Short mmCIF file of C-alpha atoms in Angstrom, two decimals:
data_model
loop_
_atom_site.label_atom_id
_atom_site.label_comp_id
_atom_site.label_asym_id
_atom_site.label_seq_id
_atom_site.Cartn_x
_atom_site.Cartn_y
_atom_site.Cartn_z
CA MET A 1 0.54 -134.56 -23.88
CA LYS A 2 0.87 -131.00 -22.60
CA LYS A 3 4.61 -131.00 -23.40
CA ILE A 4 3.95 -132.17 -26.98
CA PHE A 5 1.29 -129.48 -27.38
CA PHE A 6 3.73 -126.80 -26.10
CA LEU A 7 6.46 -127.88 -28.55
CA LEU A 8 3.96 -127.85 -31.41
CA LEU A 9 2.84 -124.36 -30.35
CA VAL A 10 6.45 -123.05 -30.31
CA ALA A 11 7.10 -124.64 -33.70
CA SER A 12 3.95 -123.11 -35.15
CA LEU A 13 4.92 -119.68 -33.78
CA SER A 14 8.40 -119.96 -35.34
CA VAL A 15 6.89 -120.99 -38.68
CA GLY A 16 4.42 -118.12 -38.37
CA ALA A 17 7.29 -115.69 -37.78
CA LEU A 18 9.10 -117.01 -40.85
CA ILE A 19 5.94 -116.76 -42.96
CA ALA A 20 5.43 -113.13 -41.79
CA GLN A 21 8.88 -112.18 -43.02
CA PRO A 22 9.46 -111.16 -46.66
CA THR A 23 10.82 -114.03 -48.78
CA CYS A 24 14.02 -112.09 -49.46
CA VAL A 25 14.87 -112.15 -45.73
CA LYS A 26 14.63 -115.96 -45.69
CA ASP A 27 16.66 -116.16 -48.92
CA ALA A 28 19.46 -114.06 -47.39
CA ALA A 29 19.35 -116.15 -44.19
CA TYR A 30 19.80 -119.42 -46.07
CA THR A 31 22.53 -117.93 -48.27
CA ILE A 32 24.45 -116.89 -45.13
CA GLN A 33 24.05 -120.43 -43.77
CA ASN A 34 25.74 -121.67 -46.92
CA GLY A 35 28.63 -119.24 -46.37
CA GLN A 36 27.94 -117.17 -49.49
CA ILE A 37 28.37 -113.75 -47.88
CA PRO A 38 28.79 -111.56 -51.03
CA LYS A 39 25.66 -113.18 -52.56
CA ALA A 40 23.70 -112.56 -49.34
CA LYS A 41 24.71 -108.89 -49.50
CA LEU A 42 23.33 -108.59 -53.06
CA GLN A 43 20.09 -110.19 -51.91
CA ILE A 44 19.61 -107.94 -48.89
CA ASP A 45 20.49 -104.81 -50.88
CA LYS A 46 17.63 -105.63 -53.26
CA CYS A 47 15.37 -106.53 -50.34
CA ILE A 48 16.02 -103.29 -48.42
CA GLY A 49 15.00 -101.30 -51.49
CA GLN A 50 11.54 -102.81 -51.24
CA TYR A 51 11.09 -103.09 -47.46
CA SER A 52 13.19 -100.32 -45.85
CA GLU A 53 10.69 -99.88 -42.98
CA ASN A 54 10.44 -103.57 -42.13
CA ALA A 55 12.16 -104.56 -38.86
CA ASP A 56 12.98 -108.10 -40.08
CA VAL A 57 14.62 -106.73 -43.22
CA GLN A 58 16.66 -104.17 -41.26
CA LEU A 59 17.75 -106.86 -38.80
CA MET A 60 18.82 -109.14 -41.65
CA LYS A 61 20.68 -106.23 -43.24
CA GLY A 62 22.54 -105.67 -39.98
CA ASN A 63 23.54 -109.34 -39.82
CA VAL A 64 24.52 -109.55 -43.49
CA TYR A 65 26.53 -106.30 -43.46
CA TYR A 66 28.29 -107.28 -40.24
CA ARG A 67 29.31 -110.58 -41.81
CA TYR A 68 30.28 -108.82 -45.02
CA HIS A 69 32.53 -106.47 -43.05
CA MET A 70 34.20 -109.46 -41.34
CA TYR A 71 34.47 -111.24 -44.72
CA GLU A 72 36.30 -108.26 -46.26
CA GLN A 73 38.59 -107.96 -43.23
CA THR A 74 39.52 -111.63 -43.66
CA GLN A 75 40.24 -111.10 -47.37
CA LEU A 76 42.43 -108.12 -46.46
CA GLU A 77 44.40 -110.17 -43.92
CA LYS A 78 44.98 -112.90 -46.50
CA ASN A 79 45.91 -110.45 -49.23
CA PRO A 80 47.04 -106.88 -48.25
CA SER A 81 46.44 -105.71 -51.85
CA TYR A 82 42.74 -106.64 -51.62
CA VAL A 83 40.53 -103.59 -52.28
CA VAL A 84 37.70 -103.24 -49.74
CA LYS A 85 34.46 -102.82 -51.69
CA GLN A 86 32.21 -101.59 -48.86
CA PRO A 87 34.34 -99.49 -46.45
CA ASP A 88 31.31 -98.38 -44.44
CA ALA A 89 29.78 -101.87 -44.09
CA ILE A 90 30.20 -101.92 -40.31
CA ILE A 91 28.61 -98.47 -39.93
CA GLN A 92 25.66 -99.55 -42.10
CA ALA A 93 25.33 -102.75 -40.08
CA ASP A 94 25.23 -100.78 -36.83
CA GLU A 95 22.59 -98.41 -38.22
CA ALA A 96 20.48 -101.32 -39.46
CA PHE A 97 20.55 -103.10 -36.08
CA PHE A 98 19.54 -99.83 -34.41
CA LYS A 99 16.72 -99.15 -36.89
CA ALA A 100 15.38 -102.70 -36.52
CA LEU A 101 15.06 -102.13 -32.78
CA GLN A 102 13.28 -98.81 -33.34
CA LEU A 103 10.81 -100.41 -35.75
CA ASN A 104 10.05 -103.40 -33.52
CA LYS A 105 11.64 -103.91 -30.10
CA ASP A 106 10.61 -107.61 -30.17
CA VAL A 107 12.12 -108.44 -33.57
CA ARG A 108 14.18 -111.65 -33.61
CA PRO A 109 16.51 -113.04 -36.29
CA ILE A 110 16.13 -116.27 -38.27
CA ASN A 111 19.82 -116.71 -37.57
CA GLY A 112 22.51 -114.33 -36.35
CA PHE A 113 22.45 -111.52 -33.81
CA THR A 114 19.51 -109.82 -32.14
CA PRO A 115 19.50 -105.99 -32.53
CA VAL A 116 21.24 -105.44 -29.16
CA GLU A 117 23.80 -108.20 -29.76
CA GLY A 118 24.46 -106.80 -33.23
CA GLN A 119 25.05 -103.28 -31.92
CA LYS A 120 27.43 -104.64 -29.28
CA HIS A 121 29.52 -106.54 -31.87
CA CYS A 122 29.47 -103.56 -34.22
CA ALA A 123 30.67 -101.30 -31.39
CA GLN A 124 33.67 -103.56 -30.82
CA GLU A 125 34.60 -103.44 -34.51
CA LEU A 126 34.05 -99.68 -34.71
CA GLU A 127 36.35 -99.19 -31.71
CA ILE A 128 39.06 -101.36 -33.32
CA ILE A 129 38.87 -99.37 -36.56
CA GLY A 130 38.95 -96.10 -34.60
CA GLY A 131 42.06 -97.34 -32.79
CA GLY A 132 43.76 -98.00 -36.13
CA TYR A 133 43.10 -94.44 -37.27
CA PHE A 134 44.21 -93.10 -33.87
CA ASN A 135 47.55 -94.90 -34.17
CA LYS A 136 47.99 -93.35 -37.63
CA GLN A 137 47.19 -89.92 -36.09
CA ASN A 138 44.17 -89.56 -38.38
CA TYR A 139 42.13 -88.05 -35.57
CA ASP A 140 39.09 -86.97 -37.60
CA GLU A 141 38.44 -90.54 -38.77
CA ALA A 142 39.32 -91.96 -35.35
CA LYS A 143 36.78 -89.66 -33.70
CA LYS A 144 34.09 -90.70 -36.21
CA PHE A 145 34.47 -94.42 -35.48
CA TYR A 146 34.93 -94.08 -31.73
CA THR A 147 31.81 -91.88 -31.55
CA ALA A 148 29.87 -94.39 -33.65
CA SER A 149 30.74 -97.16 -31.15
CA ILE A 150 29.06 -95.36 -28.24
CA ARG A 151 25.48 -96.22 -29.23
CA GLY A 152 26.22 -99.95 -29.37
CA TYR A 153 28.01 -99.98 -26.04
CA LYS A 154 25.12 -98.07 -24.46
CA ALA A 155 22.64 -100.59 -25.90
CA ALA A 156 24.70 -103.42 -24.38
CA ASP A 157 25.18 -101.44 -21.13
CA ASN A 158 28.94 -101.96 -21.42
CA LYS A 159 30.17 -99.34 -18.93
CA ALA A 160 33.84 -100.35 -19.03
CA SER A 161 34.03 -99.91 -22.81
CA LEU A 162 32.12 -96.61 -22.65
CA GLY A 163 34.59 -95.27 -20.09
CA ASN A 164 37.48 -96.23 -22.37
CA VAL A 165 35.89 -94.77 -25.53
CA TYR A 166 35.16 -91.41 -23.87
CA TYR A 167 38.72 -91.35 -22.51
CA ILE A 168 40.15 -91.91 -26.03
CA LEU A 169 37.84 -89.21 -27.43
CA ALA A 170 39.24 -86.81 -24.81
CA LEU A 171 42.78 -87.72 -25.89
CA ILE A 172 41.80 -87.01 -29.50
CA ASP A 173 40.42 -83.61 -28.46
CA ASN A 174 43.66 -82.87 -26.64
CA ASN A 175 45.73 -83.76 -29.73
CA MET A 176 43.45 -81.60 -31.88
CA ILE A 177 43.97 -78.68 -29.47
CA ILE A 178 47.75 -79.08 -29.78
CA ALA A 179 47.52 -79.17 -33.60
CA ALA A 180 45.23 -76.11 -33.66
CA ARG A 181 47.61 -74.23 -31.33
CA GLU A 182 50.55 -74.96 -33.63
CA ASN A 183 48.54 -73.83 -36.67
CA GLU A 184 47.50 -70.68 -34.83
CA LYS A 185 51.17 -69.89 -34.17
CA LYS A 186 52.02 -70.39 -37.86
CA ALA A 187 49.11 -68.16 -38.88
CA GLN A 188 50.29 -65.49 -36.42
CA GLU A 189 53.83 -65.63 -37.82
CA ALA A 190 52.42 -65.33 -41.35
CA GLY A 191 50.24 -62.38 -40.30
CA ASP A 192 47.03 -64.21 -41.31
CA VAL A 193 44.59 -62.80 -38.73
CA ALA A 194 41.55 -64.64 -40.12
CA LYS A 195 43.26 -68.02 -39.92
CA GLN A 196 44.61 -67.20 -36.47
CA GLN A 197 41.10 -66.47 -35.21
CA GLU A 198 39.79 -69.64 -36.87
CA PHE A 199 42.34 -71.80 -35.02
CA GLU A 200 41.66 -69.97 -31.74
CA LYS A 201 37.97 -70.81 -32.14
CA MET A 202 38.81 -74.45 -32.91
CA GLN A 203 40.85 -74.71 -29.71
CA LYS A 204 37.90 -73.46 -27.63
CA GLU A 205 35.51 -75.91 -29.31
CA TYR A 206 37.85 -78.86 -28.79
CA ASP A 207 38.38 -77.80 -25.18
CA VAL A 208 34.62 -77.87 -24.52
CA SER A 209 34.45 -81.31 -26.16
CA LEU A 210 37.47 -82.51 -24.15
CA LEU A 211 35.87 -81.55 -20.83
CA GLU A 212 32.58 -83.20 -21.77
CA ASN A 213 34.35 -86.41 -22.81
CA MET A 214 36.40 -86.37 -19.59
CA LYS A 215 33.19 -86.02 -17.56
CA GLN A 216 31.58 -88.89 -19.46
CA ALA A 217 34.68 -91.04 -18.92
CA THR A 218 34.54 -90.48 -15.16
CA SER A 219 30.78 -91.09 -15.07
CA TYR A 220 31.50 -94.58 -16.43
CA ARG A 221 34.27 -95.05 -13.82
CA SER A 222 37.20 -94.90 -16.21
CA PRO A 223 40.28 -96.60 -14.70
CA LYS A 224 42.51 -93.94 -16.29
CA SER A 225 43.92 -91.31 -13.95
CA SER A 226 44.11 -88.30 -16.28
CA PRO A 227 40.33 -87.54 -16.60
CA TYR A 228 40.05 -87.19 -12.81
CA GLU A 229 43.27 -85.13 -12.65
CA VAL A 230 42.18 -82.73 -15.41
CA LEU A 231 38.68 -82.26 -14.00
CA TYR A 232 40.06 -81.76 -10.49
CA GLU A 233 42.32 -78.94 -11.72
CA ARG A 234 39.56 -77.37 -13.85
CA MET A 235 37.02 -77.39 -11.03
CA LEU A 236 39.63 -76.04 -8.61
CA SER A 237 40.63 -73.20 -10.94
CA GLY A 238 36.92 -72.36 -11.29
CA GLY A 239 36.58 -72.11 -7.51
CA ASP A 240 34.38 -75.20 -7.10
CA THR A 241 36.37 -77.06 -4.42
CA VAL A 242 33.47 -79.45 -3.67
CA ALA A 243 33.27 -80.71 -7.28
CA ALA A 244 37.08 -80.78 -7.45
CA PHE A 245 37.32 -83.00 -4.36
CA LYS A 246 34.57 -85.30 -5.72
CA TYR A 247 36.62 -85.98 -8.89
CA LEU A 248 39.69 -86.55 -6.74
CA THR A 249 37.98 -89.06 -4.44
CA ASP A 250 36.33 -90.84 -7.41
CA GLY A 251 39.75 -91.17 -9.05
CA LEU A 252 41.24 -92.63 -5.88
CA LYS A 253 38.35 -95.11 -5.81
CA TYR A 254 38.23 -96.27 -9.44
CA VAL A 255 41.80 -95.91 -10.72
CA PRO A 256 44.06 -98.93 -10.02
CA GLU A 257 46.33 -98.44 -6.99
CA LYS A 258 49.59 -98.43 -8.95
CA GLU A 259 48.30 -95.61 -11.22
CA ARG A 260 47.14 -93.24 -8.46
CA TYR A 261 50.51 -91.50 -8.02
CA GLU A 262 49.48 -88.05 -9.31
CA LEU A 263 46.07 -88.29 -7.64
CA TYR A 264 47.71 -88.84 -4.24
CA LEU A 265 49.92 -85.79 -4.84
CA LYS A 266 46.83 -83.75 -5.68
CA GLN A 267 45.17 -85.03 -2.52
CA ILE A 268 48.14 -83.71 -0.49
CA ASN A 269 47.79 -80.38 -2.28
CA HIS A 270 44.04 -80.30 -1.60
CA TYR A 271 44.49 -80.76 2.16
CA VAL A 272 47.07 -77.96 2.07
CA LEU A 273 44.45 -75.70 0.45
CA LEU A 274 41.88 -76.70 3.08
CA ASP A 275 44.46 -76.10 5.83
CA ASP A 276 43.58 -79.52 7.21
CA THR A 277 46.79 -80.40 9.05
CA ALA A 278 45.66 -83.81 10.35
CA ALA A 279 44.42 -84.96 6.92
CA LEU A 280 47.55 -83.56 5.28
CA GLN A 281 49.86 -85.44 7.63
CA LYS A 282 47.98 -88.71 7.01
CA SER A 283 47.93 -88.11 3.24
CA VAL A 284 51.70 -87.50 3.12
CA GLN A 285 52.33 -90.60 5.23
CA ASP A 286 50.01 -92.75 3.06
CA PHE A 287 51.70 -91.54 -0.12
CA LEU A 288 55.21 -92.38 1.11
CA VAL A 289 54.06 -95.78 2.41
CA LYS A 290 52.30 -96.68 -0.85
CA PHE A 291 54.99 -95.46 -3.24
CA GLY A 292 58.10 -95.63 -1.04
CA GLU A 293 60.12 -92.96 0.75
CA THR A 294 62.46 -92.60 -2.23
CA PRO A 295 64.36 -89.34 -2.90
CA GLU A 296 62.11 -88.68 -5.91
CA ASN A 297 58.92 -89.14 -3.89
CA VAL A 298 60.17 -87.02 -0.98
CA ALA A 299 61.12 -84.30 -3.49
CA LYS A 300 57.64 -84.49 -5.09
CA VAL A 301 55.83 -84.15 -1.76
CA SER A 302 58.12 -81.33 -0.61
CA GLN A 303 57.53 -79.45 -3.88
CA THR A 304 53.78 -79.60 -3.23
CA LEU A 305 54.34 -78.25 0.28
CA THR A 306 56.71 -75.55 -1.04
CA ASN A 307 54.15 -74.44 -3.63
CA ALA A 308 51.62 -74.17 -0.80
CA GLY A 309 53.98 -71.96 1.24
CA MET A 310 54.73 -74.61 3.88
CA PHE A 311 58.49 -73.98 3.63
CA ASP A 312 59.59 -75.14 7.10
CA ARG A 313 57.78 -78.46 6.70
CA ALA A 314 59.19 -78.99 3.20
CA ALA A 315 62.75 -78.06 4.29
CA ASP A 316 62.61 -80.38 7.30
CA MET A 317 61.53 -83.30 5.13
CA LEU A 318 64.25 -82.60 2.53
CA LEU A 319 67.05 -82.06 5.07
CA LYS A 320 66.22 -85.36 6.74
CA ALA A 321 66.27 -87.12 3.35
CA SER A 322 69.57 -85.44 2.39
CA GLU A 323 71.35 -87.07 5.34
CA SER A 324 71.13 -90.45 3.63
CA ASN A 325 71.04 -89.11 0.04
CA LYS A 326 73.87 -86.54 0.06
CA ASP A 327 74.44 -86.46 -3.70
CA ASN A 328 70.90 -86.97 -4.89
CA LEU A 329 69.85 -84.39 -7.49
CA ASP A 330 66.10 -84.49 -6.68
CA ILE A 331 66.65 -83.79 -2.97
CA THR A 332 69.33 -81.15 -3.58
CA LYS A 333 67.23 -79.31 -6.17
CA GLY A 334 64.23 -79.59 -3.86
CA LEU A 335 66.13 -77.76 -1.11
CA ALA A 336 67.30 -75.04 -3.52
CA TYR A 337 63.74 -74.64 -4.81
CA CYS A 338 62.31 -74.53 -1.27
CA TYR A 339 64.72 -71.86 0.05
CA PHE A 340 64.51 -69.84 -3.19
CA PHE A 341 60.75 -69.38 -2.88
CA TYR A 342 60.92 -69.07 0.89
CA ALA A 343 63.12 -65.98 0.40
CA ILE A 344 60.63 -64.44 -2.03
CA GLN A 345 57.98 -64.43 0.73
CA TYR A 346 59.96 -61.74 2.58
CA GLN A 347 59.65 -59.30 -0.33
CA SER A 348 56.17 -58.05 0.59
CA ASP A 349 57.35 -57.14 4.13
CA ILE A 350 60.41 -55.33 2.74
CA GLU A 351 58.20 -53.29 0.40
CA LEU A 352 55.81 -52.47 3.27
CA TYR A 353 58.60 -51.22 5.56
CA MET A 354 60.07 -49.25 2.67
CA LYS A 355 56.70 -47.58 2.11
CA THR A 356 56.31 -46.75 5.81
CA ARG A 357 59.99 -45.67 5.98
CA ASP A 358 60.68 -48.10 8.83
CA LEU A 359 64.28 -48.61 7.74
CA ALA A 360 65.34 -50.52 10.85
CA LYS A 361 62.64 -53.16 10.32
CA MET A 362 63.36 -53.26 6.59
CA SER A 363 67.07 -53.88 7.22
CA GLU A 364 66.23 -56.66 9.69
CA VAL A 365 63.96 -58.45 7.22
CA GLN A 366 66.51 -57.99 4.40
CA LYS A 367 69.13 -59.76 6.53
CA GLU A 368 66.76 -62.69 7.14
CA GLN A 369 65.97 -62.85 3.44
CA SER A 370 69.67 -62.80 2.55
CA LYS A 371 70.38 -65.75 4.88
CA ILE A 372 67.69 -67.84 3.17
CA GLN A 373 68.90 -66.78 -0.29
CA GLN A 374 72.39 -67.93 0.65
CA GLU A 375 70.94 -71.32 1.65
CA ALA A 376 69.15 -71.48 -1.70
CA TYR A 377 72.41 -70.60 -3.49
CA LYS A 378 74.34 -73.27 -1.55
CA TRP A 379 71.94 -76.02 -2.60
CA ALA A 380 71.52 -74.75 -6.17
CA LYS A 381 75.32 -74.67 -6.56
CA LYS A 382 75.57 -78.21 -5.19
CA ALA A 383 72.86 -79.36 -7.63
CA LEU A 384 74.92 -77.89 -10.45
CA GLU A 385 77.96 -79.78 -9.23
CA ILE A 386 75.96 -83.02 -9.31
CA ASP A 387 74.68 -82.27 -12.81
CA PRO A 388 76.56 -79.43 -14.58
CA ASN A 389 74.07 -79.53 -17.48
CA ASP A 390 70.88 -79.11 -15.44
CA PRO A 391 69.19 -75.97 -16.85
CA GLU A 392 67.02 -75.25 -13.78
CA SER A 393 70.01 -75.30 -11.42
CA LYS A 394 71.97 -73.02 -13.78
CA GLU A 395 69.11 -70.54 -13.91
CA MET A 396 68.71 -70.49 -10.12
CA VAL A 397 72.45 -70.02 -9.51
CA ASN A 398 72.56 -67.10 -11.96
CA GLN A 399 69.51 -65.42 -10.43
CA LEU A 400 70.85 -65.77 -6.90
CA LYS A 401 74.29 -64.49 -7.93
CA ALA A 402 72.63 -61.38 -9.33
CA VAL A 403 70.78 -60.82 -6.05
CA LEU A 404 73.54 -61.69 -3.61
CA GLY A 405 76.49 -60.24 -5.46
CA ASP A 406 79.90 -61.79 -4.67
CA VAL A 407 78.62 -64.72 -2.63
CA GLU A 408 81.87 -66.63 -3.16
#
């Protein structure tokens, strides 16, 4: 008896809910059930004109407009010459679902999606449309649709999709910066100062947006490596090593193992900056174990060490690798690069002894520098023999010839 009473109560509540709704909402609901989507749109358009602040009407509009968007997409797939009559249907659907929720958080549909479900499905469609514009390099439209998808994904608490959307928005900002930089250059060549300043301003605005989108992407644990890499470098250049290291460690936690290559290299660089020898040694070892002790990887690690001024360590690693990779361009160029910059380090001492007129000391240091420059020349020349068209090797050989004179 109690069960029968409960079912009757639920039924009476459902009927009550239907009675409370405007008739036009029920008409649109039944029309949708019959598959007459264009007719349902006409009905809800008339209904919304009368009841724009009614949660049930807004919810029905969201459901009708979502279905109308899908209906037009189907027509377009069947016939590419079909002209879409309501291009913003999916945006209007999303706004209607959102407004329904604002008007009444407990509103429920006769049939179709709840406000949160509707926003989630709209977000997916908005992201797909944004992707289409992105592929066509129409970045303004792409940004509009990707941005519109954020609200729906937040309503559905879809962190993975939010991380991806913010990452794509950062890519759009980056492409916009490149375009603005090219336009600035053209304006400069044309002598148009006003336009040049306009494009400079645009670059700064897009850069601010890029950093914000990168931060949002990492806050939602984006599996893409570049947001963590960019933010690491930006924080580091700003002197905030703590924030820099946090982005680095987050990247190494959330980015898939096979895509952490650059992050591991940055980790090696970070331990160099901290002068943490034990952590550096472990980081180098982990990198070579994970990605293989290939000539390319050894050259990459040694370049990081060279850039940090750890020339002996870099040279030792490269010389060991060269024993089994005698004609490898990466290793050979790495040695030339290492010795070239190692020699430059002696310049400050030479200038000091010149200033203090300690000619004996200056001559001694010059001889040491010359020996290292000759090593650099030897490896740069060998690199050029391996690849006669390599521009970097050519440049290094020419520079060292000018310094050393008749080294032959």
